[in-house]
Amino acid sequence: EAKAMELFRKADQALHAVKKSGGGRVAAWGTDSVTDEVECLDRLSGIFTADMTRDYRNMLLLWDTVKIISSNPDPEGLAIQVVERLKAAFKPERVALFQFDADNDLHPVAVRTSGSDSGDEGNDLDLDKAQKRLLKKALGASEPVDCTVEATDGTEPVVSWAVPLVSQGACLGCLYLDGGRVAMTLESSDLLFLKALSDQLAAALSHARLSALDRTRQEEQRSLLRAELNDLRRALGQA
C-alpha cells in the first residue's frame, strides 16, 4: 500500500512538471525541484485520506478519467463517459456536464440520473432558480460551490454542487451534481479531488475544441483551393 501511494505521488509530480513545461512532449524530471514537489504533495495530501474506501474510489475514478482522456474522444463522447463514471462513483441523484454553446449560453452536454442506467435521459435537466443561480456562480469561481434547496413536502433537502471547468484562465462550463443531503455532503478531500478532476477534464475539452477548430480551418482551406482549381480549369478550357 505504501509503495503504491509513493508511486502515485511520484507520477503526479512528474506529470505536473511536464505540464509546467508546456505539455505535448517528453520532458526530463528529477526530484531536485523542491517547488514542484511541495506543490504536488500538498495537493495530494488533501486528496488521499485514511479512508481506504474513499481513496480507492478516487484513484479508480482518476485512473478511468485519464484513460478516457488518453483515448482522445470527441468533446461530447468525453463528457458522456466522465458523467457516467461520476454517477457510479458519487451516487448523486443527477449529474451533468454543462458547456457554452455558440450563443455563449450554458447547456447540458451529458446528463445522467439515478433512476436510469440506459443512458437515454437526453440532455434536459430541470433546475429550479437556486440551482440555476448556482451554475452562474460557478462560472465566476475557481472552486466548487454548493447550495441547498429545502423540500416543501417534508422530504430530504436537495444539495447541489457545481464544479467550474477552467483551462488557461477561461471557464468552459461546469460539472453539476445534486442529491440528498447524506449522499451529497462532500468532505474537503472530495472537493479537492473534484477540483483536480475538473482541471484535467477542462484541459482535455480545450484541446478537443482546438483540434476540431483546426480541422474546420483545414477543410475551409481545402474548399478554397478546390474552388480556385476549378476556376483555373474552366479558364484553361476556354483558352
CSV table of C-alpha atoms in Angstrom, one decimal:
chain,number,residue,atom,x,y,z
A,1,GLU,CA,0.0,0.0,0.0
A,2,ALA,CA,2.8,2.4,0.9
A,3,LYS,CA,4.7,1.6,-2.3
A,4,ALA,CA,1.6,2.2,-4.4
A,5,MET,CA,0.9,5.6,-2.8
A,6,GLU,CA,4.5,6.6,-3.3
A,7,LEU,CA,4.3,5.6,-7.0
A,8,PHE,CA,1.1,7.8,-7.3
A,9,ARG,CA,2.9,10.7,-5.7
A,10,LYS,CA,6.0,10.4,-8.0
A,11,ALA,CA,3.8,10.1,-11.1
A,12,ASP,CA,1.8,13.1,-10.1
A,13,GLN,CA,5.0,15.2,-9.5
A,14,ALA,CA,6.3,14.1,-12.9
A,15,LEU,CA,3.0,14.9,-14.7
A,16,HIS,CA,2.9,18.3,-13.0
A,17,ALA,CA,6.5,19.1,-14.2
A,18,VAL,CA,5.6,18.2,-17.8
A,19,LYS,CA,2.5,20.4,-17.7
A,20,LYS,CA,4.5,23.3,-16.5
A,21,SER,CA,7.0,22.8,-19.3
A,22,GLY,CA,4.2,23.2,-21.9
A,23,GLY,CA,2.9,19.6,-22.3
A,24,GLY,CA,2.7,17.6,-25.5
A,25,ARG,CA,6.3,16.4,-25.3
A,26,VAL,CA,8.7,14.3,-23.3
A,27,ALA,CA,10.4,16.2,-20.5
A,28,ALA,CA,13.2,15.1,-18.2
A,29,TRP,CA,12.3,15.4,-14.5
A,30,GLY,CA,14.0,14.7,-11.2
A,31,THR,CA,13.4,15.2,-7.5
A,32,ASP,CA,15.7,18.2,-7.3
A,33,SER,CA,12.9,20.6,-8.0
A,34,VAL,CA,11.7,21.4,-4.5
A,35,THR,CA,9.0,23.8,-5.6
A,36,ASP,CA,7.2,21.3,-7.9
A,37,GLU,CA,7.5,18.5,-5.3
A,38,VAL,CA,6.0,20.6,-2.5
A,39,GLU,CA,3.1,21.9,-4.7
A,40,CYS,CA,2.1,18.4,-5.8
A,41,LEU,CA,2.5,16.8,-2.4
A,42,ASP,CA,0.4,19.4,-0.7
A,43,ARG,CA,-2.4,18.9,-3.2
A,44,LEU,CA,-2.3,15.1,-2.9
A,45,SER,CA,-2.1,15.2,0.8
A,46,GLY,CA,-5.6,16.6,0.7
A,47,ILE,CA,-7.0,14.2,-1.9
A,48,PHE,CA,-5.8,11.0,-0.3
A,49,THR,CA,-7.1,10.3,3.2
A,50,ALA,CA,-7.0,7.5,5.7
A,51,ASP,CA,-10.4,6.3,4.4
A,52,MET,CA,-9.4,3.4,2.1
A,53,THR,CA,-12.8,3.1,0.5
A,54,ARG,CA,-12.8,6.8,-0.4
A,55,ASP,CA,-9.2,6.7,-1.6
A,56,TYR,CA,-9.8,3.7,-3.7
A,57,ARG,CA,-12.9,5.3,-5.3
A,58,ASN,CA,-11.0,8.5,-6.1
A,59,MET,CA,-8.0,6.6,-7.5
A,60,LEU,CA,-10.2,4.4,-9.6
A,61,LEU,CA,-12.2,7.4,-10.9
A,62,LEU,CA,-9.0,9.4,-11.7
A,63,TRP,CA,-7.5,6.4,-13.5
A,64,ASP,CA,-10.6,5.9,-15.5
A,65,THR,CA,-10.7,9.6,-16.4
A,66,VAL,CA,-7.1,9.5,-17.5
A,67,LYS,CA,-7.8,6.5,-19.8
A,68,ILE,CA,-10.8,8.3,-21.3
A,69,ILE,CA,-8.8,11.5,-22.0
A,70,SER,CA,-5.9,9.5,-23.5
A,71,SER,CA,-8.3,7.8,-25.9
A,72,ASN,CA,-9.0,11.4,-27.2
A,73,PRO,CA,-12.7,11.1,-28.0
A,74,ASP,CA,-14.8,14.0,-29.2
A,75,PRO,CA,-15.9,16.5,-26.6
A,76,GLU,CA,-19.5,15.0,-26.3
A,77,GLY,CA,-18.1,11.5,-26.0
A,78,LEU,CA,-15.7,12.6,-23.3
A,79,ALA,CA,-18.5,14.4,-21.4
A,80,ILE,CA,-20.7,11.3,-21.5
A,81,GLN,CA,-18.1,8.9,-20.2
A,82,VAL,CA,-17.0,11.2,-17.4
A,83,VAL,CA,-20.5,11.9,-16.3
A,84,GLU,CA,-21.3,8.2,-16.2
A,85,ARG,CA,-18.3,7.5,-14.0
A,86,LEU,CA,-19.1,10.4,-11.7
A,87,LYS,CA,-22.6,8.9,-11.3
A,88,ALA,CA,-21.2,5.5,-10.4
A,89,ALA,CA,-18.6,6.9,-8.0
A,90,PHE,CA,-20.5,9.6,-6.1
A,91,LYS,CA,-24.1,8.2,-6.4
A,92,PRO,CA,-25.8,11.5,-7.0
A,93,GLU,CA,-29.5,11.8,-8.0
A,94,ARG,CA,-28.4,13.7,-11.1
A,95,VAL,CA,-25.1,14.6,-12.7
A,96,ALA,CA,-24.4,16.6,-15.7
A,97,LEU,CA,-21.7,18.4,-17.7
A,98,PHE,CA,-22.5,21.9,-18.9
A,99,GLN,CA,-20.7,23.8,-21.7
A,100,PHE,CA,-21.1,27.0,-23.5
A,101,ASP,CA,-22.9,26.9,-26.8
A,102,ALA,CA,-22.4,29.1,-29.9
A,103,ASP,CA,-24.6,31.8,-28.3
A,104,ASN,CA,-22.4,31.7,-25.1
A,105,ASP,CA,-25.2,30.2,-23.1
A,106,LEU,CA,-24.7,27.2,-20.8
A,107,HIS,CA,-26.4,24.0,-21.9
A,108,PRO,CA,-26.0,20.4,-20.7
A,109,VAL,CA,-23.9,18.2,-22.9
A,110,ALA,CA,-24.4,15.0,-21.0
A,111,VAL,CA,-26.9,14.1,-18.2
A,112,ARG,CA,-27.3,11.0,-16.1
A,113,THR,CA,-29.8,10.3,-13.4
A,114,SER,CA,-30.0,7.7,-10.6
A,115,GLY,CA,-33.3,6.3,-12.0
A,116,SER,CA,-31.9,5.1,-15.3
A,117,ASP,CA,-28.9,3.0,-16.4
A,118,SER,CA,-29.8,3.0,-20.1
A,119,GLY,CA,-28.2,6.4,-20.9
A,120,ASP,CA,-31.2,7.6,-22.7
A,121,GLU,CA,-32.0,10.5,-20.4
A,122,GLY,CA,-31.3,13.0,-23.1
A,123,ASN,CA,-29.7,16.4,-22.4
A,124,ASP,CA,-32.6,18.1,-20.5
A,125,LEU,CA,-32.2,19.0,-16.8
A,126,ASP,CA,-34.9,20.7,-14.9
A,127,LEU,CA,-33.3,23.1,-12.5
A,128,ASP,CA,-35.0,25.5,-10.0
A,129,LYS,CA,-34.0,29.1,-9.6
A,130,ALA,CA,-31.5,28.4,-6.8
A,131,GLN,CA,-29.7,25.7,-8.9
A,132,LYS,CA,-29.6,28.0,-12.0
A,133,ARG,CA,-28.0,30.7,-9.8
A,134,LEU,CA,-25.5,28.1,-8.6
A,135,LEU,CA,-24.4,27.5,-12.2
A,136,LYS,CA,-23.9,31.2,-12.8
A,137,LYS,CA,-22.0,31.5,-9.6
A,138,ALA,CA,-19.7,28.6,-10.6
A,139,LEU,CA,-18.7,30.3,-13.8
A,140,GLY,CA,-17.0,33.1,-11.8
A,141,ALA,CA,-15.5,30.8,-9.2
A,142,SER,CA,-12.3,28.8,-9.0
A,143,GLU,CA,-13.5,26.2,-6.5
A,144,PRO,CA,-16.6,24.0,-6.2
A,145,VAL,CA,-19.7,25.9,-5.0
A,146,ASP,CA,-22.9,24.5,-3.5
A,147,CYS,CA,-26.5,25.3,-2.5
A,148,THR,CA,-29.2,23.5,-0.5
A,149,VAL,CA,-32.8,23.6,-1.6
A,150,GLU,CA,-35.2,22.8,1.3
A,151,ALA,CA,-38.1,20.4,0.3
A,152,THR,CA,-41.6,21.7,0.8
A,153,ASP,CA,-43.1,18.2,1.3
A,154,GLY,CA,-41.0,17.2,4.3
A,155,THR,CA,-38.6,15.1,2.3
A,156,GLU,CA,-34.8,15.3,2.5
A,157,PRO,CA,-33.3,18.6,1.3
A,158,VAL,CA,-31.5,18.6,-2.1
A,159,VAL,CA,-27.8,19.6,-2.1
A,160,SER,CA,-26.4,20.8,-5.4
A,161,TRP,CA,-22.7,21.2,-6.3
A,162,ALA,CA,-21.2,22.9,-9.3
A,163,VAL,CA,-17.5,22.5,-10.2
A,164,PRO,CA,-16.1,25.0,-12.7
A,165,LEU,CA,-14.1,23.7,-15.7
A,166,VAL,CA,-11.3,26.2,-16.1
A,167,SER,CA,-8.5,26.0,-18.6
A,168,GLN,CA,-5.9,28.7,-19.1
A,169,GLY,CA,-8.0,31.2,-17.2
A,170,ALA,CA,-11.1,30.6,-19.3
A,171,CYS,CA,-14.2,28.9,-17.9
A,172,LEU,CA,-15.5,26.3,-20.4
A,173,GLY,CA,-18.5,25.2,-18.3
A,174,CYS,CA,-19.0,23.2,-15.2
A,175,LEU,CA,-19.8,19.8,-13.7
A,176,TYR,CA,-23.1,19.6,-11.8
A,177,LEU,CA,-24.2,17.1,-9.1
A,178,ASP,CA,-27.2,17.0,-6.8
A,179,GLY,CA,-28.9,14.6,-4.5
A,180,GLY,CA,-29.9,14.1,-0.9
A,181,ARG,CA,-28.1,15.7,2.0
A,182,VAL,CA,-26.5,12.5,3.2
A,183,ALA,CA,-25.1,11.5,-0.2
A,184,MET,CA,-24.1,15.0,-1.3
A,185,THR,CA,-22.4,16.1,1.9
A,186,LEU,CA,-18.9,16.2,0.5
A,187,GLU,CA,-15.7,16.4,2.6
A,188,SER,CA,-12.8,18.6,1.9
A,189,SER,CA,-10.9,15.7,0.2
A,190,ASP,CA,-13.8,15.2,-2.1
A,191,LEU,CA,-13.8,18.8,-3.1
A,192,LEU,CA,-10.1,18.8,-3.7
A,193,PHE,CA,-10.4,15.7,-5.8
A,194,LEU,CA,-13.3,17.1,-7.9
A,195,LYS,CA,-11.3,20.3,-8.5
A,196,ALA,CA,-8.3,18.3,-9.6
A,197,LEU,CA,-10.5,16.1,-11.8
A,198,SER,CA,-12.2,19.2,-13.4
A,199,ASP,CA,-8.8,20.7,-14.2
A,200,GLN,CA,-7.8,17.6,-16.2
A,201,LEU,CA,-11.2,17.5,-17.9
A,202,ALA,CA,-11.1,21.2,-18.8
A,203,ALA,CA,-7.7,20.8,-20.3
A,204,ALA,CA,-8.9,17.8,-22.4
A,205,LEU,CA,-12.0,19.6,-23.6
A,206,SER,CA,-10.0,22.7,-24.5
A,207,HIS,CA,-7.6,20.5,-26.5
A,208,ALA,CA,-10.5,18.8,-28.3
A,209,ARG,CA,-12.1,22.1,-29.2
A,210,LEU,CA,-8.8,23.4,-30.6
A,211,SER,CA,-8.4,20.2,-32.6
A,212,ALA,CA,-11.9,20.5,-34.0
A,213,LEU,CA,-11.3,24.1,-34.9
A,214,ASP,CA,-8.1,23.2,-36.7
A,215,ARG,CA,-9.9,20.5,-38.7
A,216,THR,CA,-12.6,23.1,-39.7
A,217,ARG,CA,-10.0,25.6,-40.8
A,218,GLN,CA,-8.2,23.0,-42.8
A,219,GLU,CA,-11.4,21.9,-44.5
A,220,GLU,CA,-12.1,25.6,-45.3
A,221,GLN,CA,-8.7,26.0,-46.9
A,222,ARG,CA,-9.2,22.8,-48.9
A,223,SER,CA,-12.5,24.1,-50.2
A,224,LEU,CA,-10.9,27.4,-51.3
A,225,LEU,CA,-8.2,25.5,-53.1
A,226,ARG,CA,-10.7,23.3,-54.8
A,227,ALA,CA,-12.7,26.3,-55.9
A,228,GLU,CA,-9.5,28.0,-57.3
A,229,LEU,CA,-8.5,24.8,-59.1
A,230,ASN,CA,-12.0,24.6,-60.7
A,231,ASP,CA,-11.8,28.2,-61.8
A,232,LEU,CA,-8.3,27.6,-63.3
A,233,ARG,CA,-9.6,24.5,-65.2
A,234,ARG,CA,-12.5,26.5,-66.6
A,235,ALA,CA,-10.2,29.3,-67.7
A,236,LEU,CA,-7.8,26.8,-69.4
A,237,GLY,CA,-10.7,25.1,-71.1
A,238,GLN,CA,-12.0,28.4,-72.5
A,239,ALA,CA,-8.5,29.3,-73.7
